[in-house]
PDB file of C-alpha atoms in Angstrom:
ATOM      1  CA  MET P 370       0.000   0.000   0.000  1.00 47.00           C
ATOM      2  CA  SER P 371       1.257   3.439  -0.819  1.00 51.00           C
ATOM      3  CA  GLU P 372      -0.100   5.141   2.323  1.00 55.00           C
ATOM      4  CA  PRO P 373       2.520   6.799   4.531  1.00 62.00           C
ATOM      5  CA  ILE P 374       3.145   4.778   7.694  1.00 64.00           C
ATOM      6  CA  PRO P 375       2.875   6.738  10.951  1.00 66.00           C
ATOM      7  CA  ALA P 376       5.722   6.079  13.402  1.00 69.00           C
ATOM      8  CA  ILE P 377       5.200   3.631  16.285  1.00 69.00           C
ATOM      9  CA  LYS P 378       6.103   5.401  19.515  1.00 69.00           C
ATOM     10  CA  LYS P 379       4.152   3.403  22.071  1.00 68.00           C
ATOM     11  CA  PHE P 380       2.341   0.051  22.246  1.00 66.00           C
ATOM     12  CA  SER P 381      -1.104   1.631  21.957  1.00 68.00           C
ATOM     13  CA  ASP P 382      -0.116   3.095  18.563  1.00 70.00           C
ATOM     14  CA  LEU P 383      -0.635  -0.421  17.225  1.00 68.00           C
ATOM     15  CA  ALA P 384      -4.356   0.127  17.766  1.00 73.00           C
ATOM     16  CA  ASN P 385      -4.212   2.261  14.619  1.00 82.00           C
ATOM     17  CA  PRO P 386      -4.906  -0.207  11.765  1.00 85.00           C
ATOM     18  CA  THR P 387      -2.738   1.783   9.324  1.00 88.00           C
ATOM     19  CA  VAL P 388       0.202   1.543  11.731  1.00 89.00           C
ATOM     20  CA  PHE P 389      -0.420  -2.172  12.098  1.00 89.00           C
ATOM     21  CA  LEU P 390      -0.491  -2.661   8.306  1.00 92.00           C
ATOM     22  CA  GLY P 391       2.856  -0.867   8.037  1.00 91.00           C
ATOM     23  CA  LEU P 392       4.347  -3.042  10.770  1.00 91.00           C
ATOM     24  CA  THR P 393       3.036  -6.189   9.061  1.00 93.00           C
ATOM     25  CA  ALA P 394       4.562  -5.206   5.725  1.00 93.00           C
ATOM     26  CA  ARG P 395       7.908  -4.715   7.458  1.00 94.00           C
ATOM     27  CA  ILE P 396       8.132  -7.829   9.647  1.00 95.00           C
ATOM     28  CA  VAL P 397       6.274 -10.525   7.691  1.00 96.00           C
ATOM     29  CA  PRO P 398       9.096 -11.047   5.135  1.00 96.00           C
ATOM     30  CA  PHE P 399      11.557 -11.715   7.995  1.00 97.00           C
ATOM     31  CA  LEU P 400       9.103 -14.016   9.760  1.00 96.00           C
ATOM     32  CA  ALA P 401       8.432 -15.949   6.547  1.00 97.00           C
ATOM     33  CA  VAL P 402      12.129 -16.456   5.795  1.00 97.00           C
ATOM     34  CA  ALA P 403      12.847 -17.538   9.397  1.00 97.00           C
ATOM     35  CA  THR P 404       9.904 -19.967   9.221  1.00 97.00           C
ATOM     36  CA  ALA P 405      11.202 -21.518   5.990  1.00 97.00           C
ATOM     37  CA  LEU P 406      14.737 -21.873   7.398  1.00 98.00           C
ATOM     38  CA  LEU P 407      13.508 -23.458  10.628  1.00 97.00           C
ATOM     39  CA  PHE P 408      11.300 -25.884   8.678  1.00 96.00           C
ATOM     40  CA  ALA P 409      14.268 -26.858   6.493  1.00 97.00           C
ATOM     41  CA  VAL P 410      16.419 -27.611   9.555  1.00 97.00           C
ATOM     42  CA  GLY P 411      13.506 -29.180  11.449  1.00 95.00           C
ATOM     43  CA  LEU P 412      12.509 -31.530   8.633  1.00 95.00           C
ATOM     44  CA  TYR P 413      16.138 -32.516   8.084  1.00 96.00           C
ATOM     45  CA  LEU P 414      16.494 -33.371  11.787  1.00 93.00           C
ATOM     46  CA  SER P 415      13.082 -35.093  11.839  1.00 92.00           C
ATOM     47  CA  PHE P 416      14.132 -37.600   9.208  1.00 90.00           C
ATOM     48  CA  THR P 417      17.824 -38.042  10.056  1.00 91.00           C
ATOM     49  CA  THR P 418      17.663 -38.568  13.839  1.00 87.00           C
ATOM     50  CA  GLU P 419      17.341 -42.094  15.144  1.00 84.00           C
ATOM     51  CA  GLY P 420      14.063 -43.894  15.759  1.00 82.00           C
ATOM     52  CA  ASP P 421      12.970 -44.708  19.284  1.00 83.00           C
ATOM     53  CA  TYR P 422      13.744 -48.172  20.703  1.00 85.00           C
ATOM     54  CA  GLN P 423      10.053 -48.686  21.535  1.00 81.00           C
ATOM     55  CA  GLN P 424       8.171 -46.447  19.097  1.00 82.00           C
ATOM     56  CA  GLY P 425      10.531 -47.094  16.201  1.00 83.00           C
ATOM     57  CA  GLU P 426       9.988 -44.793  13.209  1.00 87.00           C
ATOM     58  CA  THR P 427       6.652 -43.530  14.490  1.00 90.00           C
ATOM     59  CA  VAL P 428       8.475 -41.205  16.902  1.00 91.00           C
ATOM     60  CA  ARG P 429       8.856 -38.936  13.838  1.00 93.00           C
ATOM     61  CA  ILE P 430       5.098 -38.327  13.922  1.00 94.00           C
ATOM     62  CA  MET P 431       5.683 -36.553  17.262  1.00 94.00           C
ATOM     63  CA  TYR P 432       7.680 -33.824  15.481  1.00 95.00           C
ATOM     64  CA  VAL P 433       4.493 -32.611  13.795  1.00 96.00           C
ATOM     65  CA  HIS P 434       1.917 -33.822  16.323  1.00 96.00           C
ATOM     66  CA  VAL P 435       3.330 -32.093  19.405  1.00 96.00           C
ATOM     67  CA  PRO P 436       3.917 -28.661  17.743  1.00 96.00           C
ATOM     68  CA  ALA P 437       0.410 -28.777  16.225  1.00 97.00           C
ATOM     69  CA  ALA P 438      -1.083 -29.622  19.631  1.00 96.00           C
ATOM     70  CA  TRP P 439       0.900 -26.814  21.309  1.00 96.00           C
ATOM     71  CA  LEU P 440      -0.289 -24.353  18.679  1.00 96.00           C
ATOM     72  CA  SER P 441      -3.899 -25.443  19.088  1.00 97.00           C
ATOM     73  CA  MET P 442      -3.708 -24.300  22.726  1.00 96.00           C
ATOM     74  CA  MET P 443      -1.481 -21.266  22.141  1.00 97.00           C
ATOM     75  CA  CYS P 444      -3.847 -20.003  19.437  1.00 97.00           C
ATOM     76  CA  TYR P 445      -6.822 -20.301  21.767  1.00 97.00           C
ATOM     77  CA  SER P 446      -4.897 -18.478  24.498  1.00 97.00           C
ATOM     78  CA  ILE P 447      -4.137 -15.658  22.051  1.00 97.00           C
ATOM     79  CA  MET P 448      -7.844 -15.537  21.201  1.00 97.00           C
ATOM     80  CA  ALA P 449      -8.697 -15.363  24.920  1.00 97.00           C
ATOM     81  CA  ALA P 450      -6.233 -12.481  25.406  1.00 97.00           C
ATOM     82  CA  SER P 451      -7.804 -10.781  22.368  1.00 96.00           C
ATOM     83  CA  ALA P 452     -11.276 -11.346  23.835  1.00 96.00           C
ATOM     84  CA  LEU P 453     -10.150  -9.558  27.010  1.00 96.00           C
ATOM     85  CA  GLY P 454      -8.788  -6.780  24.792  1.00 94.00           C
ATOM     86  CA  THR P 455     -12.211  -6.482  23.151  1.00 94.00           C
ATOM     87  CA  LEU P 456     -14.298  -6.549  26.330  1.00 95.00           C
ATOM     88  CA  VAL P 457     -12.052  -4.711  28.811  1.00 95.00           C
ATOM     89  CA  TRP P 458     -10.001  -2.230  26.775  1.00 90.00           C
ATOM     90  CA  ARG P 459     -12.158  -2.083  23.629  1.00 89.00           C
ATOM     91  CA  HIS P 460      -8.965  -2.325  21.619  1.00 89.00           C
ATOM     92  CA  PRO P 461     -10.018  -1.849  17.978  1.00 84.00           C
ATOM     93  CA  LEU P 462      -7.730  -4.588  16.661  1.00 92.00           C
ATOM     94  CA  ALA P 463      -8.379  -7.158  19.420  1.00 94.00           C
ATOM     95  CA  ASP P 464     -11.428  -8.689  17.815  1.00 93.00           C
ATOM     96  CA  VAL P 465      -9.731  -8.594  14.401  1.00 95.00           C
ATOM     97  CA  SER P 466      -6.939 -10.647  15.973  1.00 96.00           C
ATOM     98  CA  ALA P 467      -9.360 -13.178  17.485  1.00 96.00           C
ATOM     99  CA  LYS P 468     -11.296 -13.541  14.240  1.00 96.00           C
ATOM    100  CA  ALA P 469      -8.119 -13.987  12.198  1.00 97.00           C
ATOM    101  CA  ALA P 470      -6.716 -16.594  14.614  1.00 97.00           C
ATOM    102  CA  ALA P 471      -9.756 -18.898  14.744  1.00 97.00           C
ATOM    103  CA  PRO P 472      -9.346 -20.660  11.344  1.00 97.00           C
ATOM    104  CA  LEU P 473      -5.610 -21.087  12.030  1.00 97.00           C
ATOM    105  CA  GLY P 474      -6.373 -22.652  15.399  1.00 97.00           C
ATOM    106  CA  ALA P 475      -8.926 -24.974  13.816  1.00 98.00           C
ATOM    107  CA  GLY P 476      -6.356 -26.029  11.199  1.00 97.00           C
ATOM    108  CA  PHE P 477      -3.650 -26.855  13.743  1.00 98.00           C
ATOM    109  CA  THR P 478      -6.093 -28.630  16.074  1.00 98.00           C
ATOM    110  CA  PHE P 479      -7.278 -30.731  13.131  1.00 98.00           C
ATOM    111  CA  LEU P 480      -3.644 -31.572  12.337  1.00 97.00           C
ATOM    112  CA  ALA P 481      -2.986 -32.560  15.965  1.00 97.00           C
ATOM    113  CA  LEU P 482      -6.028 -34.868  15.932  1.00 97.00           C
ATOM    114  CA  ILE P 483      -5.132 -36.483  12.582  1.00 97.00           C
ATOM    115  CA  THR P 484      -1.452 -37.060  13.400  1.00 96.00           C
ATOM    116  CA  GLY P 485      -2.362 -38.289  16.889  1.00 95.00           C
ATOM    117  CA  SER P 486      -4.698 -40.803  15.329  1.00 95.00           C
ATOM    118  CA  LEU P 487      -2.017 -41.896  12.839  1.00 95.00           C
ATOM    119  CA  TRP P 488       0.366 -42.450  15.754  1.00 94.00           C
ATOM    120  CA  GLY P 489      -2.277 -44.149  17.899  1.00 93.00           C
ATOM    121  CA  LYS P 490      -3.100 -46.847  15.379  1.00 92.00           C
ATOM    122  CA  PRO P 491       0.379 -48.463  15.246  1.00 92.00           C
ATOM    123  CA  MET P 492       1.297 -47.667  18.896  1.00 91.00           C
ATOM    124  CA  TRP P 493      -1.937 -48.067  20.870  1.00 90.00           C
ATOM    125  CA  GLY P 494      -3.674 -50.305  18.355  1.00 91.00           C
ATOM    126  CA  THR P 495      -6.571 -47.887  17.979  1.00 92.00           C
ATOM    127  CA  TRP P 496      -7.301 -44.813  15.873  1.00 93.00           C
ATOM    128  CA  TRP P 497      -9.326 -43.151  18.600  1.00 92.00           C
ATOM    129  CA  GLU P 498     -10.127 -43.521  22.276  1.00 90.00           C
ATOM    130  CA  TRP P 499     -12.584 -41.316  24.178  1.00 93.00           C
ATOM    131  CA  ASP P 500     -10.080 -40.577  26.921  1.00 90.00           C
ATOM    132  CA  ALA P 501      -9.916 -37.188  28.649  1.00 92.00           C
ATOM    133  CA  ARG P 502      -7.056 -35.717  26.565  1.00 93.00           C
ATOM    134  CA  LEU P 503      -8.386 -36.786  23.176  1.00 94.00           C
ATOM    135  CA  THR P 504     -11.955 -35.807  24.006  1.00 94.00           C
ATOM    136  CA  SER P 505     -10.987 -32.370  25.381  1.00 95.00           C
ATOM    137  CA  VAL P 506      -8.920 -31.619  22.255  1.00 96.00           C
ATOM    138  CA  PHE P 507     -11.830 -32.719  20.091  1.00 97.00           C
ATOM    139  CA  VAL P 508     -14.055 -30.328  22.061  1.00 97.00           C
ATOM    140  CA  LEU P 509     -11.486 -27.575  21.386  1.00 97.00           C
ATOM    141  CA  PHE P 510     -11.760 -28.324  17.649  1.00 97.00           C
ATOM    142  CA  LEU P 511     -15.558 -28.083  17.801  1.00 97.00           C
ATOM    143  CA  MET P 512     -15.260 -24.790  19.715  1.00 97.00           C
ATOM    144  CA  TYR P 513     -13.038 -23.339  17.006  1.00 97.00           C
ATOM    145  CA  LEU P 514     -15.615 -24.325  14.370  1.00 97.00           C
ATOM    146  CA  GLY P 515     -18.466 -22.869  16.445  1.00 97.00           C
ATOM    147  CA  LEU P 516     -16.576 -19.608  16.968  1.00 97.00           C
ATOM    148  CA  ILE P 517     -15.743 -19.324  13.266  1.00 96.00           C
ATOM    149  CA  ALA P 518     -19.451 -19.705  12.463  1.00 96.00           C
ATOM    150  CA  LEU P 519     -20.524 -17.278  15.216  1.00 95.00           C
ATOM    151  CA  MET P 520     -18.023 -14.586  14.184  1.00 94.00           C
ATOM    152  CA  ARG P 521     -19.460 -14.639  10.674  1.00 92.00           C
ATOM    153  CA  ALA P 522     -23.121 -14.844  11.683  1.00 93.00           C
ATOM    154  CA  PHE P 523     -23.600 -11.137  12.484  1.00 90.00           C
ATOM    155  CA  ASP P 524     -23.778  -8.251  10.016  1.00 84.00           C
ATOM    156  CA  ASP P 525     -22.477  -5.834  12.634  1.00 86.00           C
ATOM    157  CA  PRO P 526     -18.790  -6.611  13.379  1.00 85.00           C
ATOM    158  CA  ALA P 527     -18.960  -4.816  16.772  1.00 88.00           C
ATOM    159  CA  ARG P 528     -21.802  -7.077  17.912  1.00 91.00           C
ATOM    160  CA  ALA P 529     -20.065 -10.194  16.571  1.00 92.00           C
ATOM    161  CA  ALA P 530     -16.934  -9.117  18.460  1.00 94.00           C
ATOM    162  CA  ARG P 531     -18.685  -8.797  21.844  1.00 94.00           C
ATOM    163  CA  VAL P 532     -20.691 -12.016  21.587  1.00 95.00           C
ATOM    164  CA  SER P 533     -17.781 -14.127  20.376  1.00 95.00           C
ATOM    165  CA  ALA P 534     -15.417 -12.588  22.966  1.00 96.00           C
ATOM    166  CA  VAL P 535     -17.729 -13.759  25.762  1.00 96.00           C
ATOM    167  CA  LEU P 536     -17.892 -17.258  24.275  1.00 96.00           C
ATOM    168  CA  ILE P 537     -14.099 -17.397  23.774  1.00 97.00           C
ATOM    169  CA  LEU P 538     -13.583 -16.567  27.462  1.00 97.00           C
ATOM    170  CA  ILE P 539     -16.116 -19.178  28.582  1.00 96.00           C
ATOM    171  CA  GLY P 540     -14.421 -21.756  26.366  1.00 95.00           C
ATOM    172  CA  PHE P 541     -11.008 -20.903  27.802  1.00 96.00           C
ATOM    173  CA  VAL P 542     -11.816 -23.180  30.742  1.00 95.00           C
ATOM    174  CA  ASN P 543     -11.075 -26.043  28.337  1.00 95.00           C
ATOM    175  CA  ILE P 544      -7.379 -25.084  27.989  1.00 94.00           C
ATOM    176  CA  PRO P 545      -6.275 -26.056  31.534  1.00 94.00           C
ATOM    177  CA  ILE P 546      -8.517 -29.125  31.230  1.00 94.00           C
ATOM    178  CA  ILE P 547      -6.590 -30.187  28.106  1.00 93.00           C
ATOM    179  CA  LYS P 548      -3.230 -29.425  29.728  1.00 91.00           C
ATOM    180  CA  PHE P 549      -3.896 -31.258  32.991  1.00 90.00           C
ATOM    181  CA  SER P 550      -6.250 -33.958  31.675  1.00 91.00           C
ATOM    182  CA  VAL P 551      -3.351 -36.405  31.543  1.00 88.00           C
ATOM    183  CA  GLU P 552      -2.709 -35.849  35.254  1.00 87.00           C
ATOM    184  CA  TRP P 553      -6.261 -35.563  36.583  1.00 88.00           C
ATOM    185  CA  TRP P 554      -7.609 -38.639  34.837  1.00 86.00           C
ATOM    186  CA  ASN P 555      -6.231 -42.018  33.936  1.00 85.00           C
ATOM    187  CA  THR P 556      -5.790 -41.422  30.211  1.00 85.00           C
ATOM    188  CA  LEU P 557      -4.433 -43.583  27.423  1.00 87.00           C
ATOM    189  CA  HIS P 558      -2.550 -40.457  26.316  1.00 90.00           C
ATOM    190  CA  GLN P 559       0.837 -40.222  28.052  1.00 86.00           C
ATOM    191  CA  PRO P 560       1.508 -37.397  30.573  1.00 86.00           C
ATOM    192  CA  ALA P 561       3.579 -34.292  29.745  1.00 84.00           C
ATOM    193  CA  SER P 562       7.229 -35.026  28.998  1.00 83.00           C
ATOM    194  CA  VAL P 563       8.657 -31.685  27.786  1.00 82.00           C
ATOM    195  CA  MET P 564       7.031 -28.977  29.929  1.00 76.00           C
ATOM    196  CA  ARG P 565       6.904 -30.673  33.299  1.00 79.00           C
ATOM    197  CA  MET P 566       8.204 -30.235  36.819  1.00 74.00           C
ATOM    198  CA  GLY P 567      11.742 -31.574  37.032  1.00 77.00           C
ATOM    199  CA  GLY P 568      12.662 -30.760  33.427  1.00 78.00           C
ATOM    200  CA  SER P 569      12.224 -32.565  30.145  1.00 78.00           C
ATOM    201  CA  ALA P 570      12.136 -36.358  30.199  1.00 78.00           C
ATOM    202  CA  ILE P 571      13.020 -36.682  26.510  1.00 83.00           C
ATOM    203  CA  ASP P 572      16.399 -37.740  25.151  1.00 84.00           C
ATOM    204  CA  PRO P 573      18.194 -34.850  23.310  1.00 84.00           C
ATOM    205  CA  GLU P 574      18.129 -36.993  20.156  1.00 85.00           C
ATOM    206  CA  PHE P 575      14.333 -36.484  20.023  1.00 89.00           C
ATOM    207  CA  LEU P 576      14.170 -33.146  21.816  1.00 90.00           C
ATOM    208  CA  ARG P 577      16.281 -31.327  19.205  1.00 92.00           C
ATOM    209  CA  PRO P 578      14.030 -31.950  16.171  1.00 94.00           C
ATOM    210  CA  LEU P 579      10.955 -31.462  18.356  1.00 94.00           C
ATOM    211  CA  LEU P 580      12.020 -28.004  19.552  1.00 95.00           C
ATOM    212  CA  VAL P 581      13.143 -26.857  16.082  1.00 96.00           C
ATOM    213  CA  MET P 582       9.846 -28.022  14.571  1.00 96.00           C
ATOM    214  CA  ALA P 583       7.916 -26.363  17.412  1.00 96.00           C
ATOM    215  CA  ALA P 584       9.753 -23.078  16.722  1.00 97.00           C
ATOM    216  CA  ALA P 585       9.070 -23.442  12.974  1.00 97.00           C
ATOM    217  CA  PHE P 586       5.352 -24.078  13.529  1.00 97.00           C
ATOM    218  CA  THR P 587       5.124 -21.183  16.000  1.00 97.00           C
ATOM    219  CA  LEU P 588       6.746 -18.728  13.574  1.00 97.00           C
ATOM    220  CA  LEU P 589       4.483 -20.051  10.810  1.00 97.00           C
ATOM    221  CA  PHE P 590       1.501 -19.335  13.029  1.00 98.00           C
ATOM    222  CA  PHE P 591       2.610 -15.757  13.708  1.00 97.00           C
ATOM    223  CA  THR P 592       3.362 -15.143  10.018  1.00 97.00           C
ATOM    224  CA  LEU P 593      -0.102 -16.350   9.032  1.00 97.00           C
ATOM    225  CA  HIS P 594      -1.755 -14.538  11.945  1.00 97.00           C
ATOM    226  CA  PHE P 595      -0.190 -11.202  10.964  1.00 97.00           C
ATOM    227  CA  LEU P 596      -1.313 -11.720   7.355  1.00 97.00           C
ATOM    228  CA  ALA P 597      -4.809 -12.812   8.375  1.00 97.00           C
ATOM    229  CA  ILE P 598      -5.191  -9.703  10.587  1.00 96.00           C
ATOM    230  CA  ARG P 599      -4.073  -7.588   7.636  1.00 96.00           C
ATOM    231  CA  ASN P 600      -6.663  -9.319   5.407  1.00 96.00           C
ATOM    232  CA  GLU P 601      -9.401  -8.719   7.970  1.00 95.00           C
ATOM    233  CA  ILE P 602      -8.497  -5.010   8.228  1.00 94.00           C
ATOM    234  CA  TRP P 603      -8.726  -4.768   4.438  1.00 94.00           C
ATOM    235  CA  ARG P 604     -12.036  -6.685   4.449  1.00 94.00           C
ATOM    236  CA  ARG P 605     -13.512  -4.183   6.911  1.00 92.00           C
ATOM    237  CA  ARG P 606     -12.280  -1.261   4.827  1.00 92.00           C
ATOM    238  CA  VAL P 607     -13.903  -2.812   1.767  1.00 93.00           C
ATOM    239  CA  SER P 608     -17.257  -3.219   3.490  1.00 90.00           C
ATOM    240  CA  ALA P 609     -17.065   0.285   5.033  1.00 89.00           C
ATOM    241  CA  GLN P 610     -16.346   1.778   1.623  1.00 89.00           C
ATOM    242  CA  ARG P 611     -19.119  -0.240  -0.001  1.00 89.00           C
ATOM    243  CA  ARG P 612     -21.552   1.156   2.571  1.00 88.00           C
ATOM    244  CA  LEU P 613     -20.229   4.633   1.830  1.00 86.00           C
ATOM    245  CA  ALA P 614     -20.710   4.021  -1.904  1.00 86.00           C
ATOM    246  CA  ALA P 615     -24.268   2.813  -1.314  1.00 86.00           C
ATOM    247  CA  ARG P 616     -25.041   5.932   0.740  1.00 86.00           C
ATOM    248  CA  MET P 617     -23.629   8.183  -1.958  1.00 83.00           C
ATOM    249  CA  ALA P 618     -25.627   6.378  -4.647  1.00 84.00           C
ATOM    250  CA  ASN P 619     -28.764   6.805  -2.520  1.00 85.00           C
ATOM    251  CA  ARG P 620     -28.181  10.526  -2.178  1.00 84.00           C
ATOM    252  CA  GLU P 621     -27.710  10.944  -5.919  1.00 79.00           C
ATOM    253  CA  ALA P 622     -30.856   8.975  -6.685  1.00 73.00           C
TER     254      ALA P 622
ATOM    255  CA  MET H 225       1.024 -51.801   7.790  1.00 70.00           C
ATOM    256  CA  SER H 226       4.589 -50.530   8.208  1.00 86.00           C
ATOM    257  CA  HIS H 227       5.506 -47.639  10.462  1.00 87.00           C
ATOM    258  CA  ALA H 228       6.711 -45.692   7.414  1.00 89.00           C
ATOM    259  CA  PHE H 229       3.133 -45.649   6.117  1.00 92.00           C
ATOM    260  CA  TYR H 230       1.851 -43.869   9.239  1.00 94.00           C
ATOM    261  CA  VAL H 231       4.854 -41.507   9.325  1.00 93.00           C
ATOM    262  CA  ASN H 232       4.472 -40.538   5.660  1.00 94.00           C
ATOM    263  CA  LEU H 233       0.732 -40.058   5.992  1.00 95.00           C
ATOM    264  CA  SER H 234       1.282 -37.802   9.028  1.00 95.00           C
ATOM    265  CA  TYR H 235       3.768 -35.581   7.181  1.00 96.00           C
ATOM    266  CA  ALA H 236       1.474 -35.501   4.138  1.00 96.00           C
ATOM    267  CA  ALA H 237      -1.367 -34.323   6.398  1.00 96.00           C
ATOM    268  CA  ALA H 238       0.924 -31.666   7.899  1.00 96.00           C
ATOM    269  CA  VAL H 239       1.956 -30.431   4.438  1.00 96.00           C
ATOM    270  CA  LEU H 240      -1.687 -30.337   3.303  1.00 97.00           C
ATOM    271  CA  VAL H 241      -2.897 -28.381   6.348  1.00 97.00           C
ATOM    272  CA  VAL H 242       0.025 -25.917   6.211  1.00 97.00           C
ATOM    273  CA  LEU H 243      -0.394 -25.383   2.449  1.00 97.00           C
ATOM    274  CA  ALA H 244      -4.165 -24.968   2.766  1.00 97.00           C
ATOM    275  CA  LEU H 245      -3.820 -22.341   5.538  1.00 97.00           C
ATOM    276  CA  THR H 246      -1.055 -20.490   3.670  1.00 97.00           C
ATOM    277  CA  LEU H 247      -2.886 -20.535   0.341  1.00 97.00           C
ATOM    278  CA  TRP H 248      -6.158 -19.431   1.944  1.00 97.00           C
ATOM    279  CA  THR H 249      -4.427 -16.515   3.699  1.00 96.00           C
ATOM    280  CA  TYR H 250      -2.621 -15.512   0.496  1.00 96.00           C
ATOM    281  CA  LEU H 251      -5.710 -15.696  -1.754  1.00 97.00           C
ATOM    282  CA  ASP H 252      -7.896 -13.896   0.794  1.00 97.00           C
ATOM    283  CA  GLY H 253      -5.330 -11.080   0.889  1.00 96.00           C
ATOM    284  CA  LYS H 254      -5.295 -10.862  -2.904  1.00 97.00           C
ATOM    285  CA  ALA H 255      -9.115 -10.778  -3.057  1.00 97.00           C
ATOM    286  CA  GLN H 256      -9.366  -7.955  -0.486  1.00 96.00           C
ATOM    287  CA  GLN H 257      -6.650  -5.973  -2.232  1.00 95.00           C
ATOM    288  CA  ARG H 258      -8.471  -6.358  -5.551  1.00 95.00           C
ATOM    289  CA  ALA H 259     -11.750  -5.198  -3.985  1.00 94.00           C
ATOM    290  CA  LEU H 260     -10.010  -2.123  -2.493  1.00 92.00           C
ATOM    291  CA  LYS H 261      -8.452  -1.270  -5.869  1.00 92.00           C
ATOM    292  CA  GLU H 262     -11.827  -1.616  -7.623  1.00 91.00           C
ATOM    293  CA  LEU H 263     -13.459   0.701  -5.082  1.00 89.00           C
ATOM    294  CA  GLU H 264     -10.661   3.204  -5.480  1.00 86.00           C
ATOM    295  CA  ALA H 265     -10.997   3.042  -9.272  1.00 86.00           C
ATOM    296  CA  ALA H 266     -14.716   3.739  -8.852  1.00 82.00           C
ATOM    297  CA  GLY H 267     -13.820   6.897  -6.939  1.00 78.00           C
ATOM    298  CA  ILE H 268     -14.629   5.568  -3.449  1.00 74.00           C
ATOM    299  CA  ARG H 269     -11.813   6.598  -1.125  1.00 72.00           C
ATOM    300  CA  ARG H 270     -11.265   6.108   2.572  1.00 66.00           C
ATOM    301  CA  ARG H 271     -12.383   9.215   4.412  1.00 60.00           C
ATOM    302  CA  SER H 272      -8.939   9.717   5.937  1.00 61.00           C
ATOM    303  CA  ALA H 273      -7.260   9.332   2.522  1.00 60.00           C
ATOM    304  CA  ALA H 274      -9.731  11.785   0.971  1.00 56.00           C
ATOM    305  CA  HIS H 275      -9.103  14.333   3.769  1.00 57.00           C
ATOM    306  CA  GLN H 276      -5.366  14.124   3.275  1.00 56.00           C
ATOM    307  CA  GLU H 277      -5.815  14.803  -0.417  1.00 53.00           C
ATOM    308  CA  GLU H 278      -7.937  17.859   0.316  1.00 54.00           C
ATOM    309  CA  LYS H 279      -5.236  19.185   2.591  1.00 55.00           C
ATOM    310  CA  GLY H 280      -2.721  18.706  -0.195  1.00 53.00           C
ATOM    311  CA  GLN H 281      -0.876  15.877   1.549  1.00 51.00           C
ATOM    312  CA  PRO H 282       0.194  12.759  -0.336  1.00 49.00           C
TER     313      PRO H 282
END
């Protein structure tokens, strides 16, 4: 866009959509390149490191399953923070951020469910089990879909923002349930092994590709989130200008 | 079935989901940009952009 970009002097300046668009144009190329580099290293490590003595080759599924599952929860947490931004501070970009994040969250949750299933079949002997972890993640997926539908069900974006922000915050109760489900209930899913008290329980051979892939997926998420926010800002400008055009046409007629 | 089958299918699913999200974001951006250009060509400007023009600013 050829518009001049106002300078960013304080955090609240980012509430100005034009400032945010300028920032996006500047940082997305760096984010995209870093994402591609991390994926190159991550995929190389994923396929060159050794298999596990029990899981064999299927341990490689973990290098996409675990990052996707982390992102599914991180994305929802970002949406919850955005919902607070909408309801408490009435930040003009907060609900844009929540709306832009929802399809990304749904995509990564879907990936976590699919890859988990593909790991479960050879390792557990079943594609699916209604245990607490799997069920709570499935509920998270359904919540993403419900929120996507709700955010698009209103003509007035301000109303959609308030209603969906309330629902996002109610649904946030599911995030600690997902995280601690493996400790509170006797699940088929194994308990946490990376982020746990007493440090990681994973051999560095597996931890290295896992962390690089997690970083790659996280940067991918932020790249796409920035771009999706930009798209949503443009979409709102388009609809505002169409309304303006309709009003002008009315006046002429 | 061999472990490689499940591993390959998992990575294929990951590639599909990542490509779908990236492509959707890219195409959505293109569509919005096109709509903005069409509106601008039809003489509909953002109020702030129109004000700046009146004031003689770029």
